[in-house]
mmCIF file of N, CA, C and O in Angstrom:
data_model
loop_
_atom_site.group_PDB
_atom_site.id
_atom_site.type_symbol
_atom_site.label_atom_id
_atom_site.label_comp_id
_atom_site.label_asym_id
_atom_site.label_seq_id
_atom_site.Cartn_x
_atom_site.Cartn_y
_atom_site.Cartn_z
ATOM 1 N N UNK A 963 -67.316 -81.934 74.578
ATOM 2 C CA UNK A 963 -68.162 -83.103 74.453
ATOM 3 C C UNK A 963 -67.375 -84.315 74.934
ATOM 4 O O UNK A 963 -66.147 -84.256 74.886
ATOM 5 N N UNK A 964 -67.992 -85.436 75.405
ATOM 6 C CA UNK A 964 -67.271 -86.707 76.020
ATOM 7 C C UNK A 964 -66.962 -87.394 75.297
ATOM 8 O O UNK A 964 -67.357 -87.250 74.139
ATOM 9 N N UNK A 965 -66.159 -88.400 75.630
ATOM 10 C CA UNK A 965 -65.753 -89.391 74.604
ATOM 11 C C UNK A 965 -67.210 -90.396 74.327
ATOM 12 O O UNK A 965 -67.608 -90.809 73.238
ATOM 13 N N UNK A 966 -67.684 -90.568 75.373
ATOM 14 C CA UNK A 966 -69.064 -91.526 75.185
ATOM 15 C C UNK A 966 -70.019 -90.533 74.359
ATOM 16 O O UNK A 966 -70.650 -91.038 73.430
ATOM 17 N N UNK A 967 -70.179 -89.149 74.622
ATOM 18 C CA UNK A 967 -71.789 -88.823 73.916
ATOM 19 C C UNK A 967 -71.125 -88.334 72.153
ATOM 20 O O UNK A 967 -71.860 -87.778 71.337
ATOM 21 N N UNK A 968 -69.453 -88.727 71.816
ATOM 22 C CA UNK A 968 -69.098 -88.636 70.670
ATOM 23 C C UNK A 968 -69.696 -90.199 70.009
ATOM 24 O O UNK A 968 -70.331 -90.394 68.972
ATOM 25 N N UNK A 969 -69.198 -91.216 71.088
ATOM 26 C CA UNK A 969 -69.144 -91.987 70.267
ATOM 27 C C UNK A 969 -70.344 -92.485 69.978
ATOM 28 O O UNK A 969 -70.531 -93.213 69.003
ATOM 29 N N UNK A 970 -71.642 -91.990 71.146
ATOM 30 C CA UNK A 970 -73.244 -91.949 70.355
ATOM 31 C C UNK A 970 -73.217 -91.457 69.481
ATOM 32 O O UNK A 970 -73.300 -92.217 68.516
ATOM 33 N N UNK A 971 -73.139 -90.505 69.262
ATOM 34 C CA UNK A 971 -73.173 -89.580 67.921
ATOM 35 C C UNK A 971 -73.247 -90.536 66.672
ATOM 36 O O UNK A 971 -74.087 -90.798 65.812
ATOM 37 N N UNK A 972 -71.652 -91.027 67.061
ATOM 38 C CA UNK A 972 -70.778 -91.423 65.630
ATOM 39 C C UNK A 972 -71.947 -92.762 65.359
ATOM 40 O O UNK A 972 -72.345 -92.768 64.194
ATOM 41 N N UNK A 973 -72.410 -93.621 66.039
ATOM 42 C CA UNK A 973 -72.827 -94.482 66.028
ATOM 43 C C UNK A 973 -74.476 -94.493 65.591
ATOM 44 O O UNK A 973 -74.983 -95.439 64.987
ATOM 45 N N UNK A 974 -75.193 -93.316 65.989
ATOM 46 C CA UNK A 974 -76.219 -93.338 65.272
ATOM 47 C C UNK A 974 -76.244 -92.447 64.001
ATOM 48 O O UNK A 974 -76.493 -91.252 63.839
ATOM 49 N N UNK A 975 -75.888 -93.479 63.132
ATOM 50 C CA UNK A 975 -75.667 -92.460 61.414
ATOM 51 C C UNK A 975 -76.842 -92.274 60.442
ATOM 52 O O UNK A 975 -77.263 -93.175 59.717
ATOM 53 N N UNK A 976 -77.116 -91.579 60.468
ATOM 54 C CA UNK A 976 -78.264 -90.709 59.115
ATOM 55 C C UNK A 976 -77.868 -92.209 57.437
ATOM 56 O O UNK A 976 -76.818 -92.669 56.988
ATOM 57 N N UNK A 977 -78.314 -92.276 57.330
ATOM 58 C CA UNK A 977 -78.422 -92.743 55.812
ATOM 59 C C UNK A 977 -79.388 -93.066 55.443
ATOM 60 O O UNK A 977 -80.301 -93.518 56.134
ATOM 61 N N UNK A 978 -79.390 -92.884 54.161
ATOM 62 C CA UNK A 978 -80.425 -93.190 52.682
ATOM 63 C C UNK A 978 -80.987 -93.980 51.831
ATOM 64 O O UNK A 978 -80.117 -94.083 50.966
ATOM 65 N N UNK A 979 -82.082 -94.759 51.424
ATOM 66 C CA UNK A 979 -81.795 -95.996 51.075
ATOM 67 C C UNK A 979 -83.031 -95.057 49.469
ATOM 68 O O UNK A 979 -83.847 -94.136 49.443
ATOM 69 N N UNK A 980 -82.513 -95.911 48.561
ATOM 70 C CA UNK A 980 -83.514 -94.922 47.598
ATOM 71 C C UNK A 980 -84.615 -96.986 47.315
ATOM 72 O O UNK A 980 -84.235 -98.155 47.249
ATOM 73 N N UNK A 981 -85.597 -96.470 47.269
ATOM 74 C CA UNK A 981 -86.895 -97.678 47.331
ATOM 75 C C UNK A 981 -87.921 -97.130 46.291
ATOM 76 O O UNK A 981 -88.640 -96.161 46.536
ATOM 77 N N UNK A 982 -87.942 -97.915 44.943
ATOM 78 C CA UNK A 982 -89.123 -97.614 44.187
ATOM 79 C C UNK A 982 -88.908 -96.212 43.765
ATOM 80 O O UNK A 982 -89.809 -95.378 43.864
ATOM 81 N N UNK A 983 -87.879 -95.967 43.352
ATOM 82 C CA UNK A 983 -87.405 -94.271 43.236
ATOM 83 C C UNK A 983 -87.518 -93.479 44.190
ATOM 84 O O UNK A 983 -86.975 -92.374 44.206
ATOM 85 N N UNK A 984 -88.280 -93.964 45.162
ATOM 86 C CA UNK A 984 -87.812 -92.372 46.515
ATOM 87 C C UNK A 984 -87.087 -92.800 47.362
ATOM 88 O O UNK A 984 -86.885 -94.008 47.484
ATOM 89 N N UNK A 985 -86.580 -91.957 48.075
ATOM 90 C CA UNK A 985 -85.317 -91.993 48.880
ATOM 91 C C UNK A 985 -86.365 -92.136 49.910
ATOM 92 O O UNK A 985 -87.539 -91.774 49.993
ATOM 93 N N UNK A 986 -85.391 -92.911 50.808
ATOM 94 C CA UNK A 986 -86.084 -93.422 52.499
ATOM 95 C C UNK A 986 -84.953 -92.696 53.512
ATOM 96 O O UNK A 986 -83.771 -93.031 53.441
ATOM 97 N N UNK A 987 -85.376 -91.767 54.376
ATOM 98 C CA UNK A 987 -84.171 -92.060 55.497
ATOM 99 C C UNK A 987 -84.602 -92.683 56.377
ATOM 100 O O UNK A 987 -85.735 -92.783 56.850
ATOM 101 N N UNK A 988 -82.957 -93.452 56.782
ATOM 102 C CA UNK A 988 -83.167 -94.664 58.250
ATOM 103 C C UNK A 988 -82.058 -94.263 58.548
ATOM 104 O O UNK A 988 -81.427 -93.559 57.759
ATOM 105 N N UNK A 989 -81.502 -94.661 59.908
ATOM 106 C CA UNK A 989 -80.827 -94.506 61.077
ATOM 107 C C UNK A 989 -80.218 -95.696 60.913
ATOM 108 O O UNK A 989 -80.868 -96.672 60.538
ATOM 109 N N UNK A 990 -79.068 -95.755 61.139
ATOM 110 C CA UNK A 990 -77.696 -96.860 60.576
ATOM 111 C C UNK A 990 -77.131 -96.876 61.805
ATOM 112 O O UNK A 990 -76.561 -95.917 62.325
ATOM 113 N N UNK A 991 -77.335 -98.362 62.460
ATOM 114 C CA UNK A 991 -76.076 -98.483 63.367
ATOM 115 C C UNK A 991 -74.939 -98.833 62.730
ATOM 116 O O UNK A 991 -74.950 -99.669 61.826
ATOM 117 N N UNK A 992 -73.554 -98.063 63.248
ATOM 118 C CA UNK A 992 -72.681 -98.448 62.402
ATOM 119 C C UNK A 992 -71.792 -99.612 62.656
ATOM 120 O O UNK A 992 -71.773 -99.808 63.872
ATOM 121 N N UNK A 993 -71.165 -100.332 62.121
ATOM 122 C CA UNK A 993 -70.229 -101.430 62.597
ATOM 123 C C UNK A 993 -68.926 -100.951 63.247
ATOM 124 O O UNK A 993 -68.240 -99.955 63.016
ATOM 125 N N UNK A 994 -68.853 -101.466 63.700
ATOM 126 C CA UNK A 994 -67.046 -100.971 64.456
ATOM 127 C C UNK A 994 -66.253 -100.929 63.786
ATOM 128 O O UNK A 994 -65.494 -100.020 64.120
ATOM 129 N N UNK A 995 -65.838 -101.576 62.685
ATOM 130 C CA UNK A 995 -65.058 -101.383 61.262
ATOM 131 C C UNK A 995 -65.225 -100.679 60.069
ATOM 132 O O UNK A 995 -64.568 -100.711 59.029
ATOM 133 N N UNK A 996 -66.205 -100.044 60.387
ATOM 134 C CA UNK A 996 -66.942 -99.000 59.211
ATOM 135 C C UNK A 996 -65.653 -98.178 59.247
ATOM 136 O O UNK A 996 -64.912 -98.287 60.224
ATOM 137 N N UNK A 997 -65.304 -97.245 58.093
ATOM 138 C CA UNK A 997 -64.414 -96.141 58.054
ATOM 139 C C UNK A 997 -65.208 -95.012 57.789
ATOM 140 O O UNK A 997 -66.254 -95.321 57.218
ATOM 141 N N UNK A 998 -65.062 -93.696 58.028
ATOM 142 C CA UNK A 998 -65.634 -92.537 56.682
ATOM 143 C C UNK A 998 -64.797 -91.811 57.199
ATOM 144 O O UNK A 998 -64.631 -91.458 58.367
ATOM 145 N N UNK A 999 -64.264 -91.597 56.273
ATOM 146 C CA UNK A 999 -63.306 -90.148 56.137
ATOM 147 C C UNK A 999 -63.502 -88.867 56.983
ATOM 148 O O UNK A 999 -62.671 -88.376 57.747
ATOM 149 N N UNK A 1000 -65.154 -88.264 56.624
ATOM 150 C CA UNK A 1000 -65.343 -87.056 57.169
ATOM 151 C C UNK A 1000 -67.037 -87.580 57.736
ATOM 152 O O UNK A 1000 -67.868 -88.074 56.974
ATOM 153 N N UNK A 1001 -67.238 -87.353 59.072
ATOM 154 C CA UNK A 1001 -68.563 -87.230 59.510
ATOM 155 C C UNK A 1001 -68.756 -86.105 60.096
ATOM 156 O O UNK A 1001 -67.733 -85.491 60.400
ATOM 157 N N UNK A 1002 -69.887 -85.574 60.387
ATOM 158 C CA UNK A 1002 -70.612 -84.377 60.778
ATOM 159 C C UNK A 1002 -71.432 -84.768 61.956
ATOM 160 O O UNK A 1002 -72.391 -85.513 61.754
ATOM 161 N N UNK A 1003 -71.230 -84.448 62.899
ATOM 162 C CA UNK A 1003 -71.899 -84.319 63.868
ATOM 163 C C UNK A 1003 -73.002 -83.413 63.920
ATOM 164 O O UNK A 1003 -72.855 -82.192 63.967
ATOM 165 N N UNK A 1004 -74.475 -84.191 63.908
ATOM 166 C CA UNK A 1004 -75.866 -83.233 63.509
ATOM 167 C C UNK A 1004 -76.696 -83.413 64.701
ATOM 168 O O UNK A 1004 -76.709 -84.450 65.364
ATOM 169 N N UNK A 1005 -77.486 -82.219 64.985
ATOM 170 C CA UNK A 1005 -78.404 -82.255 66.372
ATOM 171 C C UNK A 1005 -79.825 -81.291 65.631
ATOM 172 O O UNK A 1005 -79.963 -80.122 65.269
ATOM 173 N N UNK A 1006 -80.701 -82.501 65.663
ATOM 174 C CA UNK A 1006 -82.220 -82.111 65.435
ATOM 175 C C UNK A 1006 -82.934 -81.778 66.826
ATOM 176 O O UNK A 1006 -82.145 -81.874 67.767
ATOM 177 N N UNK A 1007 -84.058 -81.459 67.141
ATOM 178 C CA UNK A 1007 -85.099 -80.888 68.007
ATOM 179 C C UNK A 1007 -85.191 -82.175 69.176
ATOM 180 O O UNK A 1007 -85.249 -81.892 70.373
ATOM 181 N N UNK A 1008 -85.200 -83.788 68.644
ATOM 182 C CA UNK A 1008 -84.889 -84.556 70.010
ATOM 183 C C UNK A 1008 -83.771 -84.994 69.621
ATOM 184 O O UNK A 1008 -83.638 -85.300 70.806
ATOM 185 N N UNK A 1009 -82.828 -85.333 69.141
ATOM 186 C CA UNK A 1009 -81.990 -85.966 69.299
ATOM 187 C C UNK A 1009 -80.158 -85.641 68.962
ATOM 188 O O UNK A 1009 -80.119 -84.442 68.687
ATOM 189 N N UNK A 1010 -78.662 -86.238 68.881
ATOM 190 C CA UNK A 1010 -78.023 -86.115 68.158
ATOM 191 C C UNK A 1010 -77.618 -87.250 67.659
ATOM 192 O O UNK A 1010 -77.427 -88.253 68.348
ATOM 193 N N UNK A 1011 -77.392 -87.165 65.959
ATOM 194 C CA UNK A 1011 -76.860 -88.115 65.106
ATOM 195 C C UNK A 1011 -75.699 -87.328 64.558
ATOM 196 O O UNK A 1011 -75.129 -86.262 64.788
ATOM 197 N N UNK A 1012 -75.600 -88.495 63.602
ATOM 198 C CA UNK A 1012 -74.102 -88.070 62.688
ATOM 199 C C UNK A 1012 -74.442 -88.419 61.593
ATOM 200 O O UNK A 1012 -75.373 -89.214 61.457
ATOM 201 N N UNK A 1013 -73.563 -87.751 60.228
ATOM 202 C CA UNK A 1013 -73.967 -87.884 58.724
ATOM 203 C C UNK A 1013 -72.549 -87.860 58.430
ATOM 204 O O UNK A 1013 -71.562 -87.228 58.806
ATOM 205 N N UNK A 1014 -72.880 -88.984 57.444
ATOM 206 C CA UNK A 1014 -71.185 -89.082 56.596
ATOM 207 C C UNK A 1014 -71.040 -88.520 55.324
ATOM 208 O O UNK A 1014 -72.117 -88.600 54.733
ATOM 209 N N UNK A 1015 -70.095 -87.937 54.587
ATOM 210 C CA UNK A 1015 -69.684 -87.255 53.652
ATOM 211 C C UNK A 1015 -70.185 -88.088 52.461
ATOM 212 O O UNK A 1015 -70.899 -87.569 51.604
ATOM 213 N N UNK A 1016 -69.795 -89.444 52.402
ATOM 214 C CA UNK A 1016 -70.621 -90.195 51.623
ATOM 215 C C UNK A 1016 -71.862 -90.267 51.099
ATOM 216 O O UNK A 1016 -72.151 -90.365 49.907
ATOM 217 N N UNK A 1017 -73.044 -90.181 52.619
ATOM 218 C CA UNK A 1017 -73.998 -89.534 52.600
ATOM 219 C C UNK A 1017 -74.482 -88.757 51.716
ATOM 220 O O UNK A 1017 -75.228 -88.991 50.766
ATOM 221 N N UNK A 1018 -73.936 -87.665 52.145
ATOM 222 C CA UNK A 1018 -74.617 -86.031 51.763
ATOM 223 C C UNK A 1018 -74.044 -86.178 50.532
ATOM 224 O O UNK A 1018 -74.950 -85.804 49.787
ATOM 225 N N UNK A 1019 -73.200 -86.456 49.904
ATOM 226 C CA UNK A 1019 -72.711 -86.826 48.080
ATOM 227 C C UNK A 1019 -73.579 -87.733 47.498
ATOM 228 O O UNK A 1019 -73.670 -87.796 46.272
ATOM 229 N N UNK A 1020 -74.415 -88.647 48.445
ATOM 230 C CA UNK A 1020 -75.178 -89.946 47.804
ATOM 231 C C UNK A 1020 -76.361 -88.715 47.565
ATOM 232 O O UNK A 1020 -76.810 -88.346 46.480
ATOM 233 N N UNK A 1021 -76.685 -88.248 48.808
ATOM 234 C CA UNK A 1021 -78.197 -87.385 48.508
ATOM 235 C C UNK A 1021 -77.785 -86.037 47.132
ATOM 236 O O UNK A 1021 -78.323 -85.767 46.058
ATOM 237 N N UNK A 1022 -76.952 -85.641 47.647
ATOM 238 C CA UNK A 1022 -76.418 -84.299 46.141
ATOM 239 C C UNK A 1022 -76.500 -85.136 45.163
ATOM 240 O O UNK A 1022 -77.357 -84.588 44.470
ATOM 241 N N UNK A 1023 -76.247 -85.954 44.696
ATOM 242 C CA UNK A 1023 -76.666 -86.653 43.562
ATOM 243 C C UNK A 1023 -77.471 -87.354 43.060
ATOM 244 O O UNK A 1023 -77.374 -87.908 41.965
ATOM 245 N N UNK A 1024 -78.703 -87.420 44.111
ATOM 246 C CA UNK A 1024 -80.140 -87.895 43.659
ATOM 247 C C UNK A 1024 -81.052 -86.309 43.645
ATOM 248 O O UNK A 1024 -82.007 -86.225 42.872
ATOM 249 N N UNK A 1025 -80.751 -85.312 44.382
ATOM 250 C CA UNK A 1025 -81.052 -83.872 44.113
ATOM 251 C C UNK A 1025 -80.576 -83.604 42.813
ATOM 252 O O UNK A 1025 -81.160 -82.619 42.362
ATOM 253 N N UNK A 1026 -79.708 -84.107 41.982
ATOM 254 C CA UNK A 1026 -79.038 -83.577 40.976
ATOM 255 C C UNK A 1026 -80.044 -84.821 39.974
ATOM 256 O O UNK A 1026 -80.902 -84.335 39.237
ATOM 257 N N UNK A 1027 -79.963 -85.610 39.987
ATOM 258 C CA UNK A 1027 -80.829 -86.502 39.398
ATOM 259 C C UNK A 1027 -81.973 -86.489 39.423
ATOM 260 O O UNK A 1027 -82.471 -87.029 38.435
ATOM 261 N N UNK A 1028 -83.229 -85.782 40.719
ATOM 262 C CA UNK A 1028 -85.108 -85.299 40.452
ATOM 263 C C UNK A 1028 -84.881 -83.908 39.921
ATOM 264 O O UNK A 1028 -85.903 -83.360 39.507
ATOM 265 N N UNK A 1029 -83.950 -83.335 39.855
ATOM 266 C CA UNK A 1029 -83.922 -81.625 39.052
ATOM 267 C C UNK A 1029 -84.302 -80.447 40.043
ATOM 268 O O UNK A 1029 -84.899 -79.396 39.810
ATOM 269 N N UNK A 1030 -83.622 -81.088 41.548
ATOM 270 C CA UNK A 1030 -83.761 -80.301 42.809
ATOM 271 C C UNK A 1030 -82.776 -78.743 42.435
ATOM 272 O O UNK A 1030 -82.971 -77.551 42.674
ATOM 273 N N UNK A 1031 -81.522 -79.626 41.644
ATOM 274 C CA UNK A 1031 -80.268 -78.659 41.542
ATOM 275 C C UNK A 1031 -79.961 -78.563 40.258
ATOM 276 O O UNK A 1031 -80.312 -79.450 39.480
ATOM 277 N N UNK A 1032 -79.375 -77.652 39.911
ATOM 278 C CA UNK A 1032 -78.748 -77.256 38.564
ATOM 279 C C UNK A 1032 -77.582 -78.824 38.016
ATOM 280 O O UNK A 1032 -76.939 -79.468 38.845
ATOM 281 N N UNK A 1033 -77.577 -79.023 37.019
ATOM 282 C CA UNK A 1033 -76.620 -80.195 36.756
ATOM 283 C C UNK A 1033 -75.289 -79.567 37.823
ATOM 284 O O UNK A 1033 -75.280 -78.443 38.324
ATOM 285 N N UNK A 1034 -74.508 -80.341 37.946
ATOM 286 C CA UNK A 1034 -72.923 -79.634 38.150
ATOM 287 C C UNK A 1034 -72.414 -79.845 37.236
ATOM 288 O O UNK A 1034 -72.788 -80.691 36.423
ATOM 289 N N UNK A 1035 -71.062 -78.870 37.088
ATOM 290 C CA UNK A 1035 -70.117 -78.657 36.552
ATOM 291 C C UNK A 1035 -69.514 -80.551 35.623
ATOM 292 O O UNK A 1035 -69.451 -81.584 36.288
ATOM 293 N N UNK A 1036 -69.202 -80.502 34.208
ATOM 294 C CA UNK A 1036 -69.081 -81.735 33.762
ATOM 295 C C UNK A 1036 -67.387 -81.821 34.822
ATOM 296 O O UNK A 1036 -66.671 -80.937 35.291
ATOM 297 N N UNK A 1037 -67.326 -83.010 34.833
ATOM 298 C CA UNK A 1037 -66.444 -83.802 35.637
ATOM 299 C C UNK A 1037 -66.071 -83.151 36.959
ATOM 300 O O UNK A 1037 -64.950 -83.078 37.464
ATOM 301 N N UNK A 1038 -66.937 -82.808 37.304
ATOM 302 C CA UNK A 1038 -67.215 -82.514 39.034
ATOM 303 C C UNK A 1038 -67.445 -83.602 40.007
ATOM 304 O O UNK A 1038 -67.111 -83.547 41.191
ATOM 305 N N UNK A 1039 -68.250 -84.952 39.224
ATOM 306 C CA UNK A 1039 -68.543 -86.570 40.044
ATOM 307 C C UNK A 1039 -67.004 -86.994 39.984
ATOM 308 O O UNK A 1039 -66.327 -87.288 40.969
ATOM 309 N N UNK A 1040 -66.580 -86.977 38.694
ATOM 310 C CA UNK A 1040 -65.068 -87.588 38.540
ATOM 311 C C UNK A 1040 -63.963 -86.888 39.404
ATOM 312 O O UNK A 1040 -62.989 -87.515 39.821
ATOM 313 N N UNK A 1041 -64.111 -85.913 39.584
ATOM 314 C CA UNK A 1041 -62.932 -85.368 40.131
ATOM 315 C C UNK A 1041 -63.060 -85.675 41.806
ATOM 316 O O UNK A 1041 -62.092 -86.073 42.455
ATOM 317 N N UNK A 1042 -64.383 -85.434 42.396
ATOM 318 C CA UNK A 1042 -65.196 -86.350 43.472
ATOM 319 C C UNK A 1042 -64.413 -87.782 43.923
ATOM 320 O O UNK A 1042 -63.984 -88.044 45.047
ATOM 321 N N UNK A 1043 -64.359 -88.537 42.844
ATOM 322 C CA UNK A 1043 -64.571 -90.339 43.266
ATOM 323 C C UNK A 1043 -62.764 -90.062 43.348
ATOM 324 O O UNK A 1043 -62.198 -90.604 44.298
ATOM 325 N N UNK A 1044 -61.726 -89.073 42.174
ATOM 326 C CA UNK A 1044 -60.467 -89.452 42.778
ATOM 327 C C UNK A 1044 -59.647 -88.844 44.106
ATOM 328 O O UNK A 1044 -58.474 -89.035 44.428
ATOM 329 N N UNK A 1045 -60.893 -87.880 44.892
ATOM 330 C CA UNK A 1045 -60.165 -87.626 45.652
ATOM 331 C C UNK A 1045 -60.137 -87.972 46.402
ATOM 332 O O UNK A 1045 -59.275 -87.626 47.210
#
């Protein structure tokens, strides 16, 4: 992959906004100073985006909060935020 169709990728980011209790997804341009640790490079039917680890922990924990998923494990969030 190129350095340019990475750095599309990186730049059109998946995120979540929760509104009136439901979750919204929108498409995040990101700032040039943004950090994330771990992103994922994702390719749907037209397009490719990217999803950040942040992300997918923000959504696992509103799945864990409508009763999508089994609770997790007690101090599974905590052990999460120190690593």
């Amino acid at each position: 992959m190129s350095k340019e169709a990475e750095k599309t990728i990186y730049h059109n980011r998946a995120d979540f906004n929760k509104k009136d209790g439901k979750v919204i997804a929108t498409d995040q341009t990101v700032d040039e100073n943004f950090s994330e640790e771990l992103v994922f490079a994702m390719k749907d039917s037209t397009h490719n985006f990217s999803i950040g680890l942040t992300t997918i922990l923000g959504c696992l924990s509103i799945a864990e909060e409508e009763g999508y998923l089994p609770p997790l494990p007690e101090g599974w969030w905590s052990d999460i935020r120190q690593f």
